[in-house]
PDB file of C-alpha atoms in Angstrom:
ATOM      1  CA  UNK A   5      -7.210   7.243  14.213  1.00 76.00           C
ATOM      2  CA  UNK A   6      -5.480   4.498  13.083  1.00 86.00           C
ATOM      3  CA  UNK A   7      -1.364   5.250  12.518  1.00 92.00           C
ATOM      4  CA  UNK A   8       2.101   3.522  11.682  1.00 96.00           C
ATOM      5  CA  UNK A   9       5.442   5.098  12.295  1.00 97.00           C
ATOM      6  CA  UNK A  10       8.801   4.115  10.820  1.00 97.00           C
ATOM      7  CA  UNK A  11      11.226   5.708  12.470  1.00 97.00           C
ATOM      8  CA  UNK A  12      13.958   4.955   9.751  1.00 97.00           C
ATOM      9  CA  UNK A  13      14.087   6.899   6.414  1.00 96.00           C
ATOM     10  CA  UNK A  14      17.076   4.337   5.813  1.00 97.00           C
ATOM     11  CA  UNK A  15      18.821   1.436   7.011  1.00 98.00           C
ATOM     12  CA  UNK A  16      22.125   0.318   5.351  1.00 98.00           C
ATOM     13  CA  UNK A  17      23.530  -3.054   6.254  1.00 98.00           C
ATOM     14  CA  UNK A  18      26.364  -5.673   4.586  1.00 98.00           C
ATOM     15  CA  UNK A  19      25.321  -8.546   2.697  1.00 98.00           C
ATOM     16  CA  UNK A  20      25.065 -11.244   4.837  1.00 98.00           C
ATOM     17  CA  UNK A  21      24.037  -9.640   8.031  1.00 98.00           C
ATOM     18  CA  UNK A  22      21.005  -9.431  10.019  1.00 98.00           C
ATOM     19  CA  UNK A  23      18.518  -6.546   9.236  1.00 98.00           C
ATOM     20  CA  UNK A  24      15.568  -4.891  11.513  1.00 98.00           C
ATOM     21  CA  UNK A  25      13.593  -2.300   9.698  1.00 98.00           C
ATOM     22  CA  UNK A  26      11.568  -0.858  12.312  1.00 98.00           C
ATOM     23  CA  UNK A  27       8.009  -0.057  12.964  1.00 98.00           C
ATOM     24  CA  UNK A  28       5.530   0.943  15.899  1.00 97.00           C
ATOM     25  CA  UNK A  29       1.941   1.471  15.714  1.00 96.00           C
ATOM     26  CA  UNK A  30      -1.071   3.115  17.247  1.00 94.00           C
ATOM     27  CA  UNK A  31      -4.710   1.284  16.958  1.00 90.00           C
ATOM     28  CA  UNK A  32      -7.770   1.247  19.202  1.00 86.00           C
ATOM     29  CA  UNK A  33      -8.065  -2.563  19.385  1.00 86.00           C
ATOM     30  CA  UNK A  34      -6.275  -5.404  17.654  1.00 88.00           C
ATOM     31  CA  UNK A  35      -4.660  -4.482  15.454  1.00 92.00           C
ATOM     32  CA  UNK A  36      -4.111  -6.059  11.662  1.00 94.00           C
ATOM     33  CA  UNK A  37      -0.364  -5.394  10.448  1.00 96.00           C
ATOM     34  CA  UNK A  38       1.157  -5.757   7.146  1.00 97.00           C
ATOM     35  CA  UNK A  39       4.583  -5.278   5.539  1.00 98.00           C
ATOM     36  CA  UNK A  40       5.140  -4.772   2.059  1.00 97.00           C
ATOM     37  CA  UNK A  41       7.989  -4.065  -0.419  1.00 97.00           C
ATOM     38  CA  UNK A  42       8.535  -1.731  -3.319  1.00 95.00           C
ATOM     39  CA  UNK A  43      11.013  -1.803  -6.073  1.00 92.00           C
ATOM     40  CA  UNK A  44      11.940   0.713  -8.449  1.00 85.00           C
ATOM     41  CA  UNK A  45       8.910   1.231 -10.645  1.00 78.00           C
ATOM     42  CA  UNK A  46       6.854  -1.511  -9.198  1.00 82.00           C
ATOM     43  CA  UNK A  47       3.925  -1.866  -7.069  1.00 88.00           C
ATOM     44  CA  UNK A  48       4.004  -2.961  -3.859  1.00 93.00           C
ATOM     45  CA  UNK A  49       4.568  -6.546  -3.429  1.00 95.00           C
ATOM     46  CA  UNK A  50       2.694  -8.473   0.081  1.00 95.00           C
ATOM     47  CA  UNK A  51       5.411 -10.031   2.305  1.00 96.00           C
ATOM     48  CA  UNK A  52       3.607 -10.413   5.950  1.00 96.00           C
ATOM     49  CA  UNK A  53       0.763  -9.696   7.467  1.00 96.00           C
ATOM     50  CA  UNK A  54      -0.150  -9.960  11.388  1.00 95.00           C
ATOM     51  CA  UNK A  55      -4.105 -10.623  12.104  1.00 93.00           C
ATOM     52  CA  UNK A  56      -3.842 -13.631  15.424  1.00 89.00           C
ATOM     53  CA  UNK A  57      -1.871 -16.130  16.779  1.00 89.00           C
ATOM     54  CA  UNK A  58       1.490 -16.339  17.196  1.00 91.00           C
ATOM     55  CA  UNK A  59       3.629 -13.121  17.315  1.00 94.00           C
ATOM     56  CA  UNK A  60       6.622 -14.544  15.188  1.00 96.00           C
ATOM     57  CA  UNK A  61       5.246 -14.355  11.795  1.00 97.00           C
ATOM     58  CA  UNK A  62       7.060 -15.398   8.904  1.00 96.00           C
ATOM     59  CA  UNK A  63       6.469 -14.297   5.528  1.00 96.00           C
ATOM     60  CA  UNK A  64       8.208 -14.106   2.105  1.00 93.00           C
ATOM     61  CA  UNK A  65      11.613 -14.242   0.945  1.00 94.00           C
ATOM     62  CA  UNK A  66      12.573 -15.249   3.790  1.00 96.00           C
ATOM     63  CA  UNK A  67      11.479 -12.454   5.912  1.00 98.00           C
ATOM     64  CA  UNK A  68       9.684 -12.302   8.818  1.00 98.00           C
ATOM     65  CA  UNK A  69       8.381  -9.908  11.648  1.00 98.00           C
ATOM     66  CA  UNK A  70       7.747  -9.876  15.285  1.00 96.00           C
ATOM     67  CA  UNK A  71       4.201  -8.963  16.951  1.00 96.00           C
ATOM     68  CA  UNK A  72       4.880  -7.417  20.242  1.00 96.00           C
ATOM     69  CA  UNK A  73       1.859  -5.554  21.818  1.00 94.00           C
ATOM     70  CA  UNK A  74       3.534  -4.420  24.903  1.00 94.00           C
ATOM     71  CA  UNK A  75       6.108  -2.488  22.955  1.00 96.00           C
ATOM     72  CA  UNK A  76       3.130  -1.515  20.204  1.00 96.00           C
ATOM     73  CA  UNK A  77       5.834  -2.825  17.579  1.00 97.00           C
ATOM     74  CA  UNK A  78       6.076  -4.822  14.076  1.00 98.00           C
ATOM     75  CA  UNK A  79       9.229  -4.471  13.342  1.00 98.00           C
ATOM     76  CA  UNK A  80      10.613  -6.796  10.054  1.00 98.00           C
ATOM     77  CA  UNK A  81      13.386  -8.808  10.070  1.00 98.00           C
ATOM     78  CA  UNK A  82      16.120 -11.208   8.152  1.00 98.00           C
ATOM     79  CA  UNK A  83      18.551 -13.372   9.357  1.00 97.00           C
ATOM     80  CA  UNK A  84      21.036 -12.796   6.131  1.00 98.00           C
ATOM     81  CA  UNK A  85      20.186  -9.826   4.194  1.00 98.00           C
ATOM     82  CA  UNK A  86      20.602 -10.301   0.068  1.00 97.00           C
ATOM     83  CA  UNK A  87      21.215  -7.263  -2.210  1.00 97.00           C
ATOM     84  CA  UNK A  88      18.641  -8.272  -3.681  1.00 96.00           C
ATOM     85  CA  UNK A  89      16.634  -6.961  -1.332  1.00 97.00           C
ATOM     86  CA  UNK A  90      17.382  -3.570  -1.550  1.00 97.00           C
ATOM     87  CA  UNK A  91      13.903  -1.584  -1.866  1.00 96.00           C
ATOM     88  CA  UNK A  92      11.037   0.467   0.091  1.00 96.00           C
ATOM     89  CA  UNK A  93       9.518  -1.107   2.960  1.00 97.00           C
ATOM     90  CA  UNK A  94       6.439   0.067   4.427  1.00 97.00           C
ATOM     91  CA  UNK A  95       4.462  -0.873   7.344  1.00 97.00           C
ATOM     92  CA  UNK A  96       0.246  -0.665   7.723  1.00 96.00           C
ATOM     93  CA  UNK A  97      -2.096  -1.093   9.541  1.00 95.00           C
ATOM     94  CA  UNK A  98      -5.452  -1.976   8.882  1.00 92.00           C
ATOM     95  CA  UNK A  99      -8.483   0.933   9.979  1.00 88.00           C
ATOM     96  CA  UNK A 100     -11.748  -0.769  10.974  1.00 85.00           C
ATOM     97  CA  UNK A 101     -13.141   2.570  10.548  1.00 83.00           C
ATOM     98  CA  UNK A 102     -12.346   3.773   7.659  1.00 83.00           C
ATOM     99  CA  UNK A 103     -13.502   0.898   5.726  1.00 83.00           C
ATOM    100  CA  UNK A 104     -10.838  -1.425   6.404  1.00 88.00           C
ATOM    101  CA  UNK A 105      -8.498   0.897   4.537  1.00 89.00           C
ATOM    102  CA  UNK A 106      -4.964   0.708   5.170  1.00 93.00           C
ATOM    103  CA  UNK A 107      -2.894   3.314   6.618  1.00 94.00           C
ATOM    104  CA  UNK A 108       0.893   3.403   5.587  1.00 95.00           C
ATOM    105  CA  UNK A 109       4.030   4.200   7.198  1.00 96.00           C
ATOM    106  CA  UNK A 110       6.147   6.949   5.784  1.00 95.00           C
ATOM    107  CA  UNK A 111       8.883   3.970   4.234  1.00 96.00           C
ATOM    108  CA  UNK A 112      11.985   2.559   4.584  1.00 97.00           C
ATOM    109  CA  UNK A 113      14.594   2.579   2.450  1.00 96.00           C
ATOM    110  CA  UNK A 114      16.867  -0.681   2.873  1.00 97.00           C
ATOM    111  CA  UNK A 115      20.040  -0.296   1.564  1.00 97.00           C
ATOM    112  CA  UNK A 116      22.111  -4.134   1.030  1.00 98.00           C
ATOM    113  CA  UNK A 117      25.595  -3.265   0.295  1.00 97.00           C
ATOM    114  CA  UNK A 118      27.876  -6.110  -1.111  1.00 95.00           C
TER     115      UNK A 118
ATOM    116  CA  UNK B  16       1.264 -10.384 -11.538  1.00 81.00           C
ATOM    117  CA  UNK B  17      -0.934 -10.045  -8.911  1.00 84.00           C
ATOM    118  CA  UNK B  18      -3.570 -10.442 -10.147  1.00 92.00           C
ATOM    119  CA  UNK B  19      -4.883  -6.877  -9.934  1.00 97.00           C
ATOM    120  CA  UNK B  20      -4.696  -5.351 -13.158  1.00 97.00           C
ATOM    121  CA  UNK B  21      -3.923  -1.407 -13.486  1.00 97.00           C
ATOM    122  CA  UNK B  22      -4.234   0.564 -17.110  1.00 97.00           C
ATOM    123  CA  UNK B  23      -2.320   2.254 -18.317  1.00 97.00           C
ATOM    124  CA  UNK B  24       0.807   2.073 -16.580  1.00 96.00           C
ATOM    125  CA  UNK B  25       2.092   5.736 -17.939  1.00 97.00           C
ATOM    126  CA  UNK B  26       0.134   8.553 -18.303  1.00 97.00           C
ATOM    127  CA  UNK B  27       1.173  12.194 -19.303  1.00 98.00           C
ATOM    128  CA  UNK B  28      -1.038  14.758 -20.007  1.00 98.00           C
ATOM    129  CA  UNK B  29      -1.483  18.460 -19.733  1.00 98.00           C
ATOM    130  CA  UNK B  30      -2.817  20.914 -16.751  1.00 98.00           C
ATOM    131  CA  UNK B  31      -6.507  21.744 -17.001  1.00 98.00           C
ATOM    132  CA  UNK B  32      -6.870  18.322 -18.518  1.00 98.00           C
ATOM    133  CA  UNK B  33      -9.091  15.055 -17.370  1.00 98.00           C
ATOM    134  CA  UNK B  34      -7.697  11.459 -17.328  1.00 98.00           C
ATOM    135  CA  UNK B  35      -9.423   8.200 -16.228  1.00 98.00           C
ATOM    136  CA  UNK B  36      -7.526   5.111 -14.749  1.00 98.00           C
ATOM    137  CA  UNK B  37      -8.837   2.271 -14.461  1.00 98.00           C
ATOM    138  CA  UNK B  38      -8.021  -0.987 -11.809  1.00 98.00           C
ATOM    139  CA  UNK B  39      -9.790  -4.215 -12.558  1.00 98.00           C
ATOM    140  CA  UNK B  40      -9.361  -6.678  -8.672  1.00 97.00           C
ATOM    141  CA  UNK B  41      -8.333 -10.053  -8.648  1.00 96.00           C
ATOM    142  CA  UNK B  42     -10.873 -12.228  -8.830  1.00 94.00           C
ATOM    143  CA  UNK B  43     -13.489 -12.777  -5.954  1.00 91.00           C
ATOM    144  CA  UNK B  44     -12.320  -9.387  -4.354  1.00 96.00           C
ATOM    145  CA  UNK B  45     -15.063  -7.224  -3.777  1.00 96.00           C
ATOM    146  CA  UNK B  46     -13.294  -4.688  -2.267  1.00 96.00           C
ATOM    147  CA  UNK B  47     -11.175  -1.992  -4.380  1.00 97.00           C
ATOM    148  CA  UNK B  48      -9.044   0.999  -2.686  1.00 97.00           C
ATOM    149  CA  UNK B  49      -7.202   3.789  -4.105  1.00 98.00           C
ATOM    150  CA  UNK B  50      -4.362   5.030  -3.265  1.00 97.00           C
ATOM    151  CA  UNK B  51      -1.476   8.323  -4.278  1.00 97.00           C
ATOM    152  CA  UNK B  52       1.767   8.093  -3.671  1.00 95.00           C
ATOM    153  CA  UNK B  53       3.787  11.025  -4.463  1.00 91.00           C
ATOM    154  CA  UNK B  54       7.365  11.939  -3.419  1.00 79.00           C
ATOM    155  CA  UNK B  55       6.166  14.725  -0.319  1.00 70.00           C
ATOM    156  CA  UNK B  56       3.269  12.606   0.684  1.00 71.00           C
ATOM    157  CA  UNK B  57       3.712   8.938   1.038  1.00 85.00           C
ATOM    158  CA  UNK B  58       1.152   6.550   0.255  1.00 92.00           C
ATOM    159  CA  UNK B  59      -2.363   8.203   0.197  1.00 94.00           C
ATOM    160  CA  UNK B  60      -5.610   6.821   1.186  1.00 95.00           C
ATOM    161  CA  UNK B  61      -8.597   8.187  -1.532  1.00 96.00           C
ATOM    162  CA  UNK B  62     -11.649   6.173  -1.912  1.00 96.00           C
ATOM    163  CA  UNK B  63     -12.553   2.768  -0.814  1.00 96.00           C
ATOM    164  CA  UNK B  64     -15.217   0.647  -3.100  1.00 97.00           C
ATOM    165  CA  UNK B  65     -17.148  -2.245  -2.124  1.00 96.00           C
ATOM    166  CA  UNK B  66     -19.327  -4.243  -4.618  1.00 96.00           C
ATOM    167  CA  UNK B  67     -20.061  -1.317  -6.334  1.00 96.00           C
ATOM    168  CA  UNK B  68     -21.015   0.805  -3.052  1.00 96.00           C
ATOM    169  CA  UNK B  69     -18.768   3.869  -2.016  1.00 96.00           C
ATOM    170  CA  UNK B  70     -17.228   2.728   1.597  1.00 94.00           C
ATOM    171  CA  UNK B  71     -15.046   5.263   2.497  1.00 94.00           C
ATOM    172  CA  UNK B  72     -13.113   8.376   1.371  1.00 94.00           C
ATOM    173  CA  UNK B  73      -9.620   9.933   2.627  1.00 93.00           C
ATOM    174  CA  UNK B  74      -7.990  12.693   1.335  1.00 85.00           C
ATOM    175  CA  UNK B  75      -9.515  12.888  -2.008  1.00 93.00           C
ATOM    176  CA  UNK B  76     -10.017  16.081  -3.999  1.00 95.00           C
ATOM    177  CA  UNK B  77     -12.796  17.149  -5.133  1.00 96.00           C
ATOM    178  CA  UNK B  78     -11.675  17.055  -8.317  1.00 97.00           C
ATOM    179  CA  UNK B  79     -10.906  13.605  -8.105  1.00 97.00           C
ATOM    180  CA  UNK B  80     -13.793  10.981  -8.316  1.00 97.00           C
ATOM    181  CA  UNK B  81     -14.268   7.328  -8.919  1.00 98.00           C
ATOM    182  CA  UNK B  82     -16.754   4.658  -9.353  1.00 98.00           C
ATOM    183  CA  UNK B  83     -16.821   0.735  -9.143  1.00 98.00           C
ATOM    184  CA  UNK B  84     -18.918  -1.491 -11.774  1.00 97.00           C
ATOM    185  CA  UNK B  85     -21.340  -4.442 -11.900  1.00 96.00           C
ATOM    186  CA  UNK B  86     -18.464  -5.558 -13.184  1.00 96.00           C
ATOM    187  CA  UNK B  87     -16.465  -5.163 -10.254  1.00 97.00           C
ATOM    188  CA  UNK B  88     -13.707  -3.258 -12.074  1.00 97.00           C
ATOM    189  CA  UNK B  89     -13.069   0.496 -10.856  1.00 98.00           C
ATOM    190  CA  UNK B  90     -12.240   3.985 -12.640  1.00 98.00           C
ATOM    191  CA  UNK B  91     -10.767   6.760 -10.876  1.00 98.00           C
ATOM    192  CA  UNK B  92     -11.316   9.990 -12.402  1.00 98.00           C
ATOM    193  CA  UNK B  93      -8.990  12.771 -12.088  1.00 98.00           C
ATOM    194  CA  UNK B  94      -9.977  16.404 -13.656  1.00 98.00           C
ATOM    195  CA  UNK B  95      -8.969  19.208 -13.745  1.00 98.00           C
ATOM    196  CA  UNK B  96      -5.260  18.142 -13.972  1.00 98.00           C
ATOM    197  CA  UNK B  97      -2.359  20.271 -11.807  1.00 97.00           C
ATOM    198  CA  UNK B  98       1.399  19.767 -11.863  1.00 96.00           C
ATOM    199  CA  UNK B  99       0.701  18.598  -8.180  1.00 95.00           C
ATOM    200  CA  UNK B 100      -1.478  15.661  -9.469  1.00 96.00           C
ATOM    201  CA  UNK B 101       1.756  14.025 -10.782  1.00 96.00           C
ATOM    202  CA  UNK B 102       1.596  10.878  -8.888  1.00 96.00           C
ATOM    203  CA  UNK B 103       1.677   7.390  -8.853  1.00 96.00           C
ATOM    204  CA  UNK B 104      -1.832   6.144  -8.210  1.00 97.00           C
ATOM    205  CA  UNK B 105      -2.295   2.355  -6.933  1.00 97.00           C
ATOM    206  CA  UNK B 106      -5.133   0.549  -6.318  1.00 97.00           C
ATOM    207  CA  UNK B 107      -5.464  -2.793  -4.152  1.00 97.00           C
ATOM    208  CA  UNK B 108      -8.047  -5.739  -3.894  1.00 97.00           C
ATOM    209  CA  UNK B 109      -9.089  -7.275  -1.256  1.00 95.00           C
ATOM    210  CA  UNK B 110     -12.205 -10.126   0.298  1.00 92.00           C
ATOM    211  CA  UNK B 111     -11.970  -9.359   3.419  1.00 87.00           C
ATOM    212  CA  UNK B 112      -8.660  -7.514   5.858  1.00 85.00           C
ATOM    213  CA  UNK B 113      -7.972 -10.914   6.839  1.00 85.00           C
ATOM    214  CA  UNK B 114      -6.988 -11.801   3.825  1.00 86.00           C
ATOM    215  CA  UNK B 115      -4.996  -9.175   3.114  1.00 89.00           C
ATOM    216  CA  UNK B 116      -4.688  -6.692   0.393  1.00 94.00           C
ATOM    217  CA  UNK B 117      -3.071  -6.901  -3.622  1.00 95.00           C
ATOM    218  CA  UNK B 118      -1.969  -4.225  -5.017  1.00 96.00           C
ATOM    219  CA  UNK B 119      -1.584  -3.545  -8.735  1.00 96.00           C
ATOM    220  CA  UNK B 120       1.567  -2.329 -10.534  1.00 95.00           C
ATOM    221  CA  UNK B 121      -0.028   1.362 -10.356  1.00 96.00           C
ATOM    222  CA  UNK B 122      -0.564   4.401 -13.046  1.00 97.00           C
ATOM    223  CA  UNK B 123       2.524   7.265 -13.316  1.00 96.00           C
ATOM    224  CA  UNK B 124       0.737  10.258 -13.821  1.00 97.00           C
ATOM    225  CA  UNK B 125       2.659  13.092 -15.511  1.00 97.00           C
ATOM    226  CA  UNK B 126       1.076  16.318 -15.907  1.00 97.00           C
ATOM    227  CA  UNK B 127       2.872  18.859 -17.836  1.00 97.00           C
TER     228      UNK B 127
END
C-alpha cells in the first residue's frame, strides 16, 4: 500500500527565515505527490504537486518542494517564511490502486512567529 | 472557491439520526472522493466515484453510504449518527491524478 509520513507534528520558525516541512513516502512505482494547506476552518487549498520532470517543483505562494527518489522524499520548502502562512500542511500521495485515491500524511503544523 | 461546491457547511444533529451531504465537482471532473477528517484520525479515505460508477472504498462504515448522479454531483449518506461521526467530511474533484485533485470547503458534522 501506498503511504506518506510526516515526521513533524510541528515546525516553528521566525518570520523571514527559511522553512522545510518534511515528508517521505512509500509507493510501488512512480509515484504522484502533492502538498496542500489548511487553514482554520477551511478546506484544503492545492499548492504542488509532483507527477514528471524536473525534481524542483515550484508551486504556490511562493512555495516549492524537492523530488528526490533516492532519499524517497518530498519535502516543502520557502525561502522567507510569512506569518501568513501559518496552517496544516499535508503531504499525499496518489494510489493507482485504490482508484487513484489519495493517501494523506498525518499533518504539519507550521508555526510563523513574528 | 474552488470550484467544488460542498452543502451545507455546518451540520448538527442528534445520535441515532441520518444526515445527507452533498458535493457537487468542478466542472469536467468526473471523478468525486470522500474524505473524514477528525481530530484522532487524520484525513480519511471513504468512497471514490467515477461518472456515476463506485471505484473504490476505504474505511467506510457500513453505515455510511454514497452515490454519484447523471448529474455528476455526489451525496454521502451518513445514518445511524454516533458522537464518533463528528467530523469534518471533504470531498475532492478530479479528471484525471495528473491533474490533480480540488477539494471543497467540507461539511462540520456535529452530533449531539
Amino acid at each position: 500500500a501506498q503511504s506518506v509520513a510526516q515526521p513533524e507534528d510541528q515546525v516553528n520558525v521566525a518570520e523571514g527565515n527559511p522553512l522545510t516541512v518534511k515528508c517521505t513516502y512509500s509507493v510501488s512505482g512512480n509515484p504522484y505527490l502533492f502538498w496542500y494547506v489548511q487553514y482554520p476552518n477551511r478546506g484544503l487549498q492545492f499548492l504542488l504537486k509532483y507527477i514528471t520532470g524536473d525534481n524542483l517543483v515550484k508551486g504556490s505562494y511562493g512555495f516549492e518542494a524537492e523530488f528526490n527518489k533516492s532519499q524517497t522524499s518530498f519535502h516543502l520548502k520557502k525561502p522567507s517564511a510569512l506569518v501568513s502562512d501559518s496552517a496544516l500542511y499535508f503531504c499525499a500521495v496518489r494510489d493507482k490502486n485504490a482508484g487513484n485515491m489519495l493517501t494523506f500524511g498525518g499533518g504539519t503544523r507550521l508555526m510563523v512567529k513574528p | 472557491d474552488s470550484g467544488v461546491t460542498q452543502t451545507p457547511k455546518h451540520l448538527i444533529t442528534a445520535t441515532g439520526q441520518r444526515v445527507t451531504l452533498r458535493c457537487s465537482p468542478r466542472s469536467g471532473d468526473l471523478s468525486v472522493y470522500w474524505y473524514q477528517q477528525s481530530l484522532d484520525q487524520g484525513l480519511q479515505f471513504l468512497i471514490h466515484y467515477y461518472n456515476g460508477e463506485e471505484r473504490a472504498k476505504g474505511n467506510i462504515l457500513e453505515r455510511f453510504s454514497a452515490q454519484q448522479f447523471p448529474d455528476l454531483h455526489s451525496e454521502l449518506n451518513l445514518s445511524s449518527l454516533e458522537l464518533g461521526d463528528s467530523a469534518l467530511y471533504f470531498c475532492a474533484s478530479s479528471q484525471g491524478a495528473a491533474y490533480g485533485y480540488t477539494f471543497g470547503s467540507g461539511t462540520r458534522l456535529t452530533v449531539v
